[in-house]
């Protein structure tokens, strides 16, 4: 593994590895390394004028070029370098939050694949069976409110007779409405 980080950057990585994702660490380390490389390239460029030997001048120019060609540190590099430094493992809170975000992103992809466009909400609600969840695409908040109003009306009129109560959850990241059919507990009372 090529050594990119200096001692100060290694210490920073060791101190922050537990509490940040590898992506965040890679982005910050990339910025730090680029800044350090710019400083070194500027210093070496200033030394070039005082060098008379063509072989040394060529080596310094190659070194400057390699410093300026650096693009970024990858997440994989951060993971391997942290293992080499024997950094403490990621915190449980970070692992939990990362897993939660990954699951949410996966669920949104699945929901978008199942989502349908609803023209007539009342007809769509009639297709529900008990314990069924369906997803519809929503253009804006106004359409979401109109579907929820229709759902409330359906729950009072037809849902009561069928023993089904519809509830909904709006997923703002994808503009979808998840509608779930649960048992209407009030229908058995009357």
PDB file of C-alpha atoms in Angstrom:
ATOM      1  CA  UNK A   1       0.000   0.000   0.000  1.00  0.00           C
ATOM      2  CA  UNK A   2       1.398   3.342  -1.070  1.00  0.00           C
ATOM      3  CA  UNK A   3       1.863   5.799   1.790  1.00  0.00           C
ATOM      4  CA  UNK A   4      -0.164   8.921   1.097  1.00  0.00           C
ATOM      5  CA  UNK A   5      -0.807  10.197   4.610  1.00  0.00           C
ATOM      6  CA  UNK A   6       1.713  12.013   6.777  1.00  0.00           C
ATOM      7  CA  UNK A   7       1.975  11.613  10.558  1.00  0.00           C
ATOM      8  CA  UNK A   8      -0.515  14.367  11.355  1.00  0.00           C
ATOM      9  CA  UNK A   9      -3.098  12.882   8.983  1.00  0.00           C
ATOM     10  CA  UNK A  10      -2.530   9.407  10.460  1.00  0.00           C
ATOM     11  CA  UNK A  11      -3.202  10.789  13.949  1.00  0.00           C
ATOM     12  CA  UNK A  12      -6.348  12.515  12.684  1.00  0.00           C
ATOM     13  CA  UNK A  13      -7.544   9.255  11.087  1.00  0.00           C
ATOM     14  CA  UNK A  14      -6.871   7.315  14.294  1.00  0.00           C
ATOM     15  CA  UNK A  15      -8.785   9.874  16.379  1.00  0.00           C
ATOM     16  CA  UNK A  16     -11.819  10.081  14.047  1.00  0.00           C
ATOM     17  CA  UNK A  17     -12.130   6.535  12.671  1.00  0.00           C
ATOM     18  CA  UNK A  18     -14.665   5.359  15.276  1.00  0.00           C
ATOM     19  CA  UNK A  19     -17.187   8.143  14.846  1.00  0.00           C
ATOM     20  CA  UNK A  20     -17.295   8.730  11.075  1.00  0.00           C
ATOM     21  CA  UNK A  21     -18.091   6.669   8.020  1.00  0.00           C
ATOM     22  CA  UNK A  22     -15.293   5.679   5.649  1.00  0.00           C
ATOM     23  CA  UNK A  23     -16.829   7.909   2.995  1.00  0.00           C
ATOM     24  CA  UNK A  24     -16.676  10.974   5.258  1.00  0.00           C
ATOM     25  CA  UNK A  25     -13.123  10.117   6.296  1.00  0.00           C
ATOM     26  CA  UNK A  26     -12.054   9.644   2.668  1.00  0.00           C
ATOM     27  CA  UNK A  27     -13.495  13.024   1.657  1.00  0.00           C
ATOM     28  CA  UNK A  28     -11.811  14.893   4.506  1.00  0.00           C
ATOM     29  CA  UNK A  29      -8.498  13.099   4.070  1.00  0.00           C
ATOM     30  CA  UNK A  30      -8.570  13.825   0.334  1.00  0.00           C
ATOM     31  CA  UNK A  31      -8.970  17.530   1.055  1.00  0.00           C
ATOM     32  CA  UNK A  32      -6.166  17.426   3.650  1.00  0.00           C
ATOM     33  CA  UNK A  33      -3.774  15.547   1.346  1.00  0.00           C
ATOM     34  CA  UNK A  34      -4.528  17.848  -1.611  1.00  0.00           C
ATOM     35  CA  UNK A  35      -3.845  20.909   0.538  1.00  0.00           C
ATOM     36  CA  UNK A  36      -0.568  19.412   1.820  1.00  0.00           C
ATOM     37  CA  UNK A  37       0.475  18.392  -1.705  1.00  0.00           C
ATOM     38  CA  UNK A  38      -0.168  21.948  -2.971  1.00  0.00           C
ATOM     39  CA  UNK A  39       2.092  23.334  -0.235  1.00  0.00           C
ATOM     40  CA  UNK A  40       4.859  20.831  -1.010  1.00  0.00           C
ATOM     41  CA  UNK A  41       4.611  21.426  -4.770  1.00  0.00           C
ATOM     42  CA  UNK A  42       4.896  25.175  -4.230  1.00  0.00           C
ATOM     43  CA  UNK A  43       7.964  24.673  -2.013  1.00  0.00           C
ATOM     44  CA  UNK A  44       9.602  22.342  -4.538  1.00  0.00           C
ATOM     45  CA  UNK A  45       8.855  24.725  -7.410  1.00  0.00           C
ATOM     46  CA  UNK A  46      10.707  27.434  -5.504  1.00  0.00           C
ATOM     47  CA  UNK A  47      13.725  25.122  -5.100  1.00  0.00           C
ATOM     48  CA  UNK A  48      13.881  24.299  -8.835  1.00  0.00           C
ATOM     49  CA  UNK A  49      15.602  27.602  -9.711  1.00  0.00           C
ATOM     50  CA  UNK A  50      18.565  26.835  -7.437  1.00  0.00           C
ATOM     51  CA  UNK A  51      19.220  23.352  -8.886  1.00  0.00           C
ATOM     52  CA  UNK A  52      21.743  23.215 -11.734  1.00  0.00           C
ATOM     53  CA  UNK A  53      22.064  19.423 -12.178  1.00  0.00           C
ATOM     54  CA  UNK A  54      19.602  18.298 -14.940  1.00  0.00           C
ATOM     55  CA  UNK A  55      19.101  14.822 -13.398  1.00  0.00           C
ATOM     56  CA  UNK A  56      18.087  16.272 -10.011  1.00  0.00           C
ATOM     57  CA  UNK A  57      15.920  18.895 -11.728  1.00  0.00           C
ATOM     58  CA  UNK A  58      14.125  16.121 -13.660  1.00  0.00           C
ATOM     59  CA  UNK A  59      13.561  14.119 -10.452  1.00  0.00           C
ATOM     60  CA  UNK A  60      12.137  17.189  -8.647  1.00  0.00           C
ATOM     61  CA  UNK A  61       9.808  17.944 -11.589  1.00  0.00           C
ATOM     62  CA  UNK A  62       8.596  14.322 -11.536  1.00  0.00           C
ATOM     63  CA  UNK A  63       7.979  14.628  -7.807  1.00  0.00           C
ATOM     64  CA  UNK A  64       5.990  17.863  -8.312  1.00  0.00           C
ATOM     65  CA  UNK A  65       3.937  16.226 -11.074  1.00  0.00           C
ATOM     66  CA  UNK A  66       3.090  13.223  -8.875  1.00  0.00           C
ATOM     67  CA  UNK A  67       2.043  15.554  -6.025  1.00  0.00           C
ATOM     68  CA  UNK A  68      -0.256  17.531  -8.319  1.00  0.00           C
ATOM     69  CA  UNK A  69      -1.734  14.405  -9.970  1.00  0.00           C
ATOM     70  CA  UNK A  70      -3.233  13.180  -6.682  1.00  0.00           C
ATOM     71  CA  UNK A  71      -7.018  12.967  -6.967  1.00  0.00           C
ATOM     72  CA  UNK A  72      -8.518  11.409  -3.857  1.00  0.00           C
ATOM     73  CA  UNK A  73      -8.327   8.839  -1.097  1.00  0.00           C
ATOM     74  CA  UNK A  74     -10.763   5.939  -1.544  1.00  0.00           C
ATOM     75  CA  UNK A  75     -12.972   4.403   1.145  1.00  0.00           C
ATOM     76  CA  UNK A  76     -11.134   1.117   0.664  1.00  0.00           C
ATOM     77  CA  UNK A  77      -7.791   2.849   1.280  1.00  0.00           C
ATOM     78  CA  UNK A  78      -9.161   4.370   4.504  1.00  0.00           C
ATOM     79  CA  UNK A  79     -10.356   0.952   5.696  1.00  0.00           C
ATOM     80  CA  UNK A  80      -7.030  -0.759   4.938  1.00  0.00           C
ATOM     81  CA  UNK A  81      -4.943   2.093   6.365  1.00  0.00           C
ATOM     82  CA  UNK A  82      -7.045   2.108   9.553  1.00  0.00           C
ATOM     83  CA  UNK A  83      -6.434  -1.624   9.929  1.00  0.00           C
ATOM     84  CA  UNK A  84      -2.700  -0.999   9.494  1.00  0.00           C
ATOM     85  CA  UNK A  85      -2.816   1.727  12.175  1.00  0.00           C
ATOM     86  CA  UNK A  86      -4.856  -0.600  14.436  1.00  0.00           C
ATOM     87  CA  UNK A  87      -7.632   1.967  14.840  1.00  0.00           C
ATOM     88  CA  UNK A  88     -10.411   1.095  17.299  1.00  0.00           C
ATOM     89  CA  UNK A  89     -13.532  -0.397  15.654  1.00  0.00           C
ATOM     90  CA  UNK A  90     -16.447   1.742  14.496  1.00  0.00           C
ATOM     91  CA  UNK A  91     -18.800   2.757  17.301  1.00  0.00           C
ATOM     92  CA  UNK A  92     -22.039   0.840  17.754  1.00  0.00           C
ATOM     93  CA  UNK A  93     -24.062   4.023  17.219  1.00  0.00           C
ATOM     94  CA  UNK A  94     -22.368   4.681  13.862  1.00  0.00           C
ATOM     95  CA  UNK A  95     -22.828   1.079  12.709  1.00  0.00           C
ATOM     96  CA  UNK A  96     -26.489   1.189  13.717  1.00  0.00           C
ATOM     97  CA  UNK A  97     -27.119   4.516  11.966  1.00  0.00           C
ATOM     98  CA  UNK A  98     -25.333   3.353   8.800  1.00  0.00           C
ATOM     99  CA  UNK A  99     -27.358   0.130   8.728  1.00  0.00           C
ATOM    100  CA  UNK A 100     -30.586   2.097   9.247  1.00  0.00           C
ATOM    101  CA  UNK A 101     -29.760   4.448   6.357  1.00  0.00           C
ATOM    102  CA  UNK A 102     -28.849   1.545   4.086  1.00  0.00           C
ATOM    103  CA  UNK A 103     -32.096  -0.274   4.923  1.00  0.00           C
ATOM    104  CA  UNK A 104     -34.132   2.881   4.296  1.00  0.00           C
ATOM    105  CA  UNK A 105     -32.479   3.393   0.903  1.00  0.00           C
ATOM    106  CA  UNK A 106     -33.136  -0.247  -0.023  1.00  0.00           C
ATOM    107  CA  UNK A 107     -36.783   0.001   1.084  1.00  0.00           C
ATOM    108  CA  UNK A 108     -37.305   3.164  -0.942  1.00  0.00           C
ATOM    109  CA  UNK A 109     -35.963   1.419  -4.072  1.00  0.00           C
ATOM    110  CA  UNK A 110     -38.339  -1.518  -3.503  1.00  0.00           C
ATOM    111  CA  UNK A 111     -41.290   0.776  -2.837  1.00  0.00           C
ATOM    112  CA  UNK A 112     -40.608   2.832  -5.969  1.00  0.00           C
ATOM    113  CA  UNK A 113     -40.585  -0.376  -8.021  1.00  0.00           C
ATOM    114  CA  UNK A 114     -44.029  -1.305  -6.625  1.00  0.00           C
ATOM    115  CA  UNK A 115     -45.535   2.191  -6.734  1.00  0.00           C
ATOM    116  CA  UNK A 116     -48.498   2.951  -8.971  1.00  0.00           C
ATOM    117  CA  UNK A 117     -50.174   6.160 -10.086  1.00  0.00           C
ATOM    118  CA  UNK A 118     -53.674   6.511  -8.677  1.00  0.00           C
ATOM    119  CA  UNK A 119     -56.322   8.294 -10.728  1.00  0.00           C
ATOM    120  CA  UNK A 120     -59.358   7.413  -8.618  1.00  0.00           C
ATOM    121  CA  UNK A 121     -58.439   6.869  -4.941  1.00  0.00           C
ATOM    122  CA  UNK A 122     -61.863   5.489  -3.924  1.00  0.00           C
ATOM    123  CA  UNK A 123     -61.700   2.742  -6.594  1.00  0.00           C
ATOM    124  CA  UNK A 124     -58.116   1.969  -5.592  1.00  0.00           C
ATOM    125  CA  UNK A 125     -59.105   1.635  -1.914  1.00  0.00           C
ATOM    126  CA  UNK A 126     -61.763  -0.930  -2.862  1.00  0.00           C
ATOM    127  CA  UNK A 127     -59.008  -3.271  -4.113  1.00  0.00           C
ATOM    128  CA  UNK A 128     -57.428  -3.583  -0.637  1.00  0.00           C
ATOM    129  CA  UNK A 129     -57.585  -6.720   1.469  1.00  0.00           C
ATOM    130  CA  UNK A 130     -56.872  -6.975   5.187  1.00  0.00           C
ATOM    131  CA  UNK A 131     -53.140  -6.629   6.123  1.00  0.00           C
ATOM    132  CA  UNK A 132     -52.198  -5.525   2.623  1.00  0.00           C
ATOM    133  CA  UNK A 133     -49.828  -2.645   1.882  1.00  0.00           C
ATOM    134  CA  UNK A 134     -49.808  -0.784  -1.416  1.00  0.00           C
ATOM    135  CA  UNK A 135     -47.797   2.191  -2.599  1.00  0.00           C
ATOM    136  CA  UNK A 136     -48.784   5.088  -4.821  1.00  0.00           C
ATOM    137  CA  UNK A 137     -46.774   7.858  -6.431  1.00  0.00           C
ATOM    138  CA  UNK A 138     -47.657  11.377  -5.362  1.00  0.00           C
ATOM    139  CA  UNK A 139     -46.822  14.472  -7.421  1.00  0.00           C
ATOM    140  CA  UNK A 140     -47.013  17.015  -4.622  1.00  0.00           C
ATOM    141  CA  UNK A 141     -48.374  17.695  -1.142  1.00  0.00           C
ATOM    142  CA  UNK A 142     -51.726  18.794  -2.548  1.00  0.00           C
ATOM    143  CA  UNK A 143     -52.281  15.406  -4.201  1.00  0.00           C
ATOM    144  CA  UNK A 144     -51.167  13.605  -1.027  1.00  0.00           C
ATOM    145  CA  UNK A 145     -53.718  15.582   1.017  1.00  0.00           C
ATOM    146  CA  UNK A 146     -56.503  14.801  -1.456  1.00  0.00           C
ATOM    147  CA  UNK A 147     -55.700  11.062  -1.301  1.00  0.00           C
ATOM    148  CA  UNK A 148     -55.683  11.188   2.506  1.00  0.00           C
ATOM    149  CA  UNK A 149     -59.019  13.030   2.505  1.00  0.00           C
ATOM    150  CA  UNK A 150     -60.479  10.347   0.223  1.00  0.00           C
ATOM    151  CA  UNK A 151     -58.996   7.692   2.547  1.00  0.00           C
ATOM    152  CA  UNK A 152     -60.697   9.261   5.551  1.00  0.00           C
ATOM    153  CA  UNK A 153     -64.007   9.319   3.681  1.00  0.00           C
ATOM    154  CA  UNK A 154     -63.525   5.680   2.586  1.00  0.00           C
ATOM    155  CA  UNK A 155     -62.721   4.607   6.167  1.00  0.00           C
ATOM    156  CA  UNK A 156     -65.984   6.152   7.432  1.00  0.00           C
ATOM    157  CA  UNK A 157     -68.192   4.849   4.629  1.00  0.00           C
ATOM    158  CA  UNK A 158     -66.967   1.586   3.096  1.00  0.00           C
ATOM    159  CA  UNK A 159     -64.105   0.562   5.376  1.00  0.00           C
ATOM    160  CA  UNK A 160     -66.412   0.235   8.353  1.00  0.00           C
ATOM    161  CA  UNK A 161     -68.608  -2.301   6.529  1.00  0.00           C
ATOM    162  CA  UNK A 162     -65.619  -4.314   5.267  1.00  0.00           C
ATOM    163  CA  UNK A 163     -63.863  -4.264   8.660  1.00  0.00           C
ATOM    164  CA  UNK A 164     -60.815  -2.568   7.138  1.00  0.00           C
ATOM    165  CA  UNK A 165     -59.162   0.637   8.309  1.00  0.00           C
ATOM    166  CA  UNK A 166     -56.652   2.324   5.962  1.00  0.00           C
ATOM    167  CA  UNK A 167     -53.623   4.195   7.303  1.00  0.00           C
ATOM    168  CA  UNK A 168     -50.925   5.953   5.322  1.00  0.00           C
ATOM    169  CA  UNK A 169     -47.313   7.036   5.620  1.00  0.00           C
ATOM    170  CA  UNK A 170     -45.814   9.688   3.367  1.00  0.00           C
ATOM    171  CA  UNK A 171     -42.173   9.061   2.349  1.00  0.00           C
ATOM    172  CA  UNK A 172     -40.814  12.512   1.483  1.00  0.00           C
ATOM    173  CA  UNK A 173     -37.518  11.263  -0.009  1.00  0.00           C
ATOM    174  CA  UNK A 174     -39.350   9.550  -2.876  1.00  0.00           C
ATOM    175  CA  UNK A 175     -42.760  11.283  -2.952  1.00  0.00           C
ATOM    176  CA  UNK A 176     -44.661   8.075  -2.313  1.00  0.00           C
ATOM    177  CA  UNK A 177     -47.586   7.253  -0.046  1.00  0.00           C
ATOM    178  CA  UNK A 178     -47.650   3.851   1.652  1.00  0.00           C
ATOM    179  CA  UNK A 179     -51.208   2.767   2.388  1.00  0.00           C
ATOM    180  CA  UNK A 180     -51.797  -0.127   4.769  1.00  0.00           C
ATOM    181  CA  UNK A 181     -55.059  -1.978   5.412  1.00  0.00           C
ATOM    182  CA  UNK A 182     -55.462  -2.948   9.065  1.00  0.00           C
ATOM    183  CA  UNK A 183     -58.381  -4.410  10.963  1.00  0.00           C
ATOM    184  CA  UNK A 184     -61.073  -1.917  11.883  1.00  0.00           C
ATOM    185  CA  UNK A 185     -61.588  -2.548  15.577  1.00  0.00           C
ATOM    186  CA  UNK A 186     -64.687  -0.362  15.754  1.00  0.00           C
ATOM    187  CA  UNK A 187     -66.654  -2.477  13.240  1.00  0.00           C
ATOM    188  CA  UNK A 188     -67.148  -5.333  15.716  1.00  0.00           C
ATOM    189  CA  UNK A 189     -68.412  -3.081  18.507  1.00  0.00           C
ATOM    190  CA  UNK A 190     -71.635  -1.872  16.879  1.00  0.00           C
TER     191      UNK A 190
END
